[in-house]
Short mmCIF file of C-alpha atoms in Angstrom, two decimals:
data_model
loop_
_atom_site.label_atom_id
_atom_site.label_comp_id
_atom_site.label_asym_id
_atom_site.label_seq_id
_atom_site.Cartn_x
_atom_site.Cartn_y
_atom_site.Cartn_z
CA MET A 1 1.42 23.36 -11.66
CA THR A 2 5.00 25.24 -10.97
CA PRO A 3 6.71 25.17 -8.44
CA THR A 4 5.43 28.21 -6.59
CA GLY A 5 1.68 27.41 -7.56
CA ALA A 6 2.07 31.16 -9.22
CA LEU A 7 0.92 32.21 -12.98
CA PRO A 8 3.50 31.87 -15.90
CA ARG A 9 4.77 35.61 -16.99
CA GLY A 10 4.62 36.90 -20.41
CA TRP A 11 2.25 37.60 -22.94
CA ARG A 12 -0.36 34.89 -22.61
CA ALA A 13 -0.18 35.33 -18.79
CA TRP A 14 -1.60 39.28 -19.93
CA GLN A 15 -3.66 37.46 -22.53
CA HIS A 16 -5.26 35.49 -20.37
CA ARG A 17 -5.43 38.37 -17.71
CA VAL A 18 -7.49 41.47 -20.23
CA GLY A 19 -9.09 38.42 -22.13
CA THR A 20 -11.15 37.13 -18.80
CA ARG A 21 -11.45 40.46 -17.38
CA LEU A 22 -13.33 40.81 -21.07
CA TYR A 23 -14.56 37.76 -21.54
CA GLY A 24 -14.47 36.13 -18.10
CA PRO A 25 -17.51 34.45 -16.23
CA ASP A 26 -20.04 35.33 -13.88
CA PRO A 27 -19.26 37.28 -10.66
CA ARG A 28 -21.82 35.42 -9.38
CA ASP A 29 -21.63 32.05 -9.34
CA PRO A 30 -19.04 30.67 -6.97
CA TRP A 31 -15.36 30.14 -8.03
CA LEU A 32 -15.47 26.73 -7.73
CA SER A 33 -18.27 24.08 -6.99
CA TRP A 34 -17.57 20.72 -6.05
CA ILE A 35 -19.69 17.88 -6.63
CA GLY A 36 -20.89 15.51 -3.87
CA GLY A 37 -18.20 13.20 -3.48
CA GLU A 38 -16.82 12.88 -6.45
CA ARG A 39 -13.67 14.17 -6.82
CA LEU A 40 -14.99 16.06 -9.80
CA ALA A 41 -15.57 20.39 -9.22
CA VAL A 42 -17.18 22.25 -12.63
CA ALA A 43 -16.45 25.77 -12.87
CA GLY A 44 -16.64 29.11 -14.66
CA VAL A 45 -13.08 29.70 -16.92
CA PRO A 46 -10.26 30.07 -14.24
CA THR A 47 -9.06 34.12 -13.78
CA PRO A 48 -5.83 35.02 -13.24
CA ASP A 49 -7.19 34.97 -8.56
CA VAL A 50 -8.38 31.70 -9.58
CA LEU A 51 -5.96 29.90 -11.75
CA PRO A 52 -3.28 29.61 -9.31
CA ARG A 53 -6.06 28.62 -5.73
CA LEU A 54 -7.14 25.78 -7.79
CA HIS A 55 -4.06 23.12 -6.79
CA ASP A 56 -4.62 24.23 -2.68
CA ALA A 57 -8.24 23.46 -3.33
CA GLY A 58 -7.21 19.45 -4.59
CA VAL A 59 -7.23 19.95 -8.22
CA THR A 60 -4.65 17.06 -10.38
CA HIS A 61 -6.52 17.73 -13.68
CA VAL A 62 -8.58 19.95 -15.85
CA VAL A 63 -10.94 19.12 -18.66
CA ASN A 64 -11.36 23.15 -20.84
CA CYS A 65 -14.72 23.19 -22.51
CA ARG A 66 -14.40 26.03 -24.03
CA SER A 67 -14.21 25.90 -27.88
CA GLY A 68 -10.91 27.40 -29.92
CA TRP A 69 -11.42 30.54 -30.61
CA GLN A 70 -12.49 31.45 -26.96
CA THR A 71 -8.82 29.86 -25.33
CA ALA A 72 -7.11 31.00 -28.57
CA PHE A 73 -8.79 34.94 -26.75
CA SER A 74 -7.91 34.28 -23.64
CA GLN A 75 -5.05 31.70 -23.24
CA ASP A 76 -6.84 29.71 -20.31
CA LEU A 77 -5.93 26.24 -21.66
CA ALA A 78 -2.34 26.85 -22.18
CA LEU A 79 -1.98 27.86 -19.69
CA GLU A 80 -3.81 24.77 -17.96
CA ARG A 81 -1.78 22.84 -19.42
CA ARG A 82 1.99 24.82 -18.41
CA LEU A 83 0.24 24.69 -14.75
CA PHE A 84 -1.14 21.11 -14.13
CA GLY A 85 1.60 19.48 -17.38
CA ALA A 86 -0.12 19.23 -20.36
CA ASP A 87 -1.21 15.42 -19.82
CA ARG A 88 -3.06 15.97 -16.91
CA VAL A 89 -5.53 18.63 -18.90
CA ALA A 90 -8.13 17.59 -21.86
CA ALA A 91 -10.01 19.77 -24.01
CA ALA A 92 -13.72 19.45 -25.09
CA PRO A 93 -14.02 22.37 -27.60
CA MET A 94 -17.51 23.49 -27.95
CA TRP A 95 -19.53 26.49 -28.47
CA ASP A 96 -22.64 27.33 -26.55
CA ASP A 97 -24.86 27.15 -29.41
CA GLY A 98 -27.91 24.28 -27.22
CA ARG A 99 -26.96 21.96 -30.52
CA LEU A 100 -27.01 18.45 -30.17
CA LYS A 101 -23.06 18.56 -30.19
CA PRO A 102 -20.61 15.72 -31.85
CA PRO A 103 -18.55 12.88 -29.69
CA HIS A 104 -15.85 14.08 -31.57
CA LEU A 105 -15.64 16.99 -29.43
CA TRP A 106 -15.89 15.78 -26.28
CA ALA A 107 -16.45 11.92 -25.84
CA LYS A 108 -12.59 11.95 -25.14
CA ALA A 109 -12.31 14.37 -23.04
CA ALA A 110 -15.06 12.91 -20.42
CA GLU A 111 -13.51 9.35 -20.98
CA PHE A 112 -10.49 11.27 -19.84
CA ALA A 113 -12.12 12.83 -16.59
CA ALA A 114 -13.58 9.34 -15.89
CA ALA A 115 -10.43 7.27 -15.52
CA VAL A 116 -8.24 10.30 -14.07
CA LEU A 117 -11.27 9.48 -10.69
CA ASP A 118 -10.22 5.68 -10.30
CA ASP A 119 -6.88 7.17 -8.90
CA PRO A 120 -8.30 8.36 -5.49
CA GLU A 121 -6.45 10.90 -5.17
CA SER A 122 -7.06 13.17 -8.10
CA ARG A 123 -9.89 15.65 -8.45
CA ILE A 124 -10.83 16.97 -11.68
CA LEU A 125 -12.87 20.32 -12.50
CA ILE A 126 -14.34 20.82 -15.73
CA HIS A 127 -14.86 24.31 -16.82
CA CYS A 128 -16.99 26.10 -19.84
CA GLN A 129 -16.74 29.69 -20.24
CA LYS A 130 -20.39 30.62 -16.92
CA GLY A 131 -19.73 26.49 -15.03
CA ARG A 132 -23.71 26.42 -15.95
CA ARG A 133 -23.64 24.33 -19.48
CA ARG A 134 -21.21 22.63 -21.46
CA SER A 135 -19.10 21.52 -18.34
CA VAL A 136 -22.33 20.73 -16.98
CA MET A 137 -22.61 18.93 -20.35
CA VAL A 138 -18.83 17.18 -19.77
CA ALA A 139 -19.35 16.28 -15.54
CA TYR A 140 -22.83 14.60 -16.52
CA ALA A 141 -21.28 12.33 -19.29
CA VAL A 142 -18.49 11.40 -16.39
CA LEU A 143 -21.08 10.40 -13.88
CA ARG A 144 -23.19 8.29 -16.40
CA LEU A 145 -19.36 6.72 -18.18
CA ARG A 146 -19.63 6.41 -13.79
CA GLY A 147 -22.81 5.00 -13.27
CA ARG A 148 -25.06 7.41 -12.26
CA THR A 149 -28.53 7.13 -13.61
CA PRO A 150 -29.80 10.16 -15.63
CA THR A 151 -32.04 11.18 -12.88
CA ASP A 152 -29.08 11.38 -10.65
CA ALA A 153 -26.46 12.63 -13.01
CA VAL A 154 -29.07 15.42 -12.92
CA THR A 155 -30.48 15.91 -9.64
CA LEU A 156 -25.88 15.54 -8.31
CA LEU A 157 -25.21 18.58 -10.41
CA THR A 158 -27.84 20.57 -9.96
CA ALA A 159 -27.81 20.73 -6.18
CA HIS A 160 -23.90 21.32 -6.50
CA ARG A 161 -23.86 23.92 -8.79
CA THR A 162 -27.07 25.57 -8.69
CA ARG A 163 -27.28 27.33 -12.31
CA ALA A 164 -26.40 24.66 -13.73
CA HIS A 165 -28.96 23.58 -16.44
CA LEU A 166 -28.72 20.85 -18.46
CA ILE A 167 -29.97 21.44 -22.16
CA PRO A 168 -31.75 18.91 -23.73
CA ALA A 169 -30.07 18.64 -26.57
CA TYR A 170 -26.59 17.85 -24.74
CA GLN A 171 -28.31 14.75 -22.52
CA LEU A 172 -29.43 13.89 -25.68
CA SER A 173 -25.80 14.24 -27.04
CA VAL A 174 -24.96 11.78 -24.09
CA GLU A 175 -27.00 9.32 -23.70
CA ARG A 176 -27.08 8.39 -27.83
CA TRP A 177 -23.33 8.47 -27.28
CA LEU A 178 -23.10 6.46 -24.73
CA LEU A 179 -25.74 3.84 -26.28
CA THR A 180 -23.98 3.70 -28.96
CA ARG A 181 -20.76 3.57 -27.01
CA SER A 182 -22.12 0.61 -25.62
CA ARG A 183 -22.14 -1.59 -28.88
#
């Protein structure tokens, strides 16, 4: 995090401001939803107003679930790495198309987040564009890695992020990966 918690200046900050204004989160959604007592939050893409507030909200690590094109357009991944440090930010670059998601796109980020939560002082934000589908999928994977049942994980996510929707293909992607992972 920068010493003041403020956004850096320069072209990336300008592009982030413009990009999230044109292609940002739904303003009807809460800017951050903590998922029960898990020290795990789900949100839409952090805007220039939200990004500096993450540190004060207790966020220590970030998983960005937006596609490479999306992060290039709005520069959110670059700013997150600059604010938190590259070793505290993971990418799970996916499009939100409702199809099965291959593990090479998201599994390392889910494992990163689960490992981060082993430290009781850490709190992680998982976000996508709107904080409804891709971030919910990765948060679901994290909860499953941390021992939650499928039903418990879905219930926990939807109870704390009311507009969360775990797409059946996304849930199946996680469950298939967990089966191959445990072999």
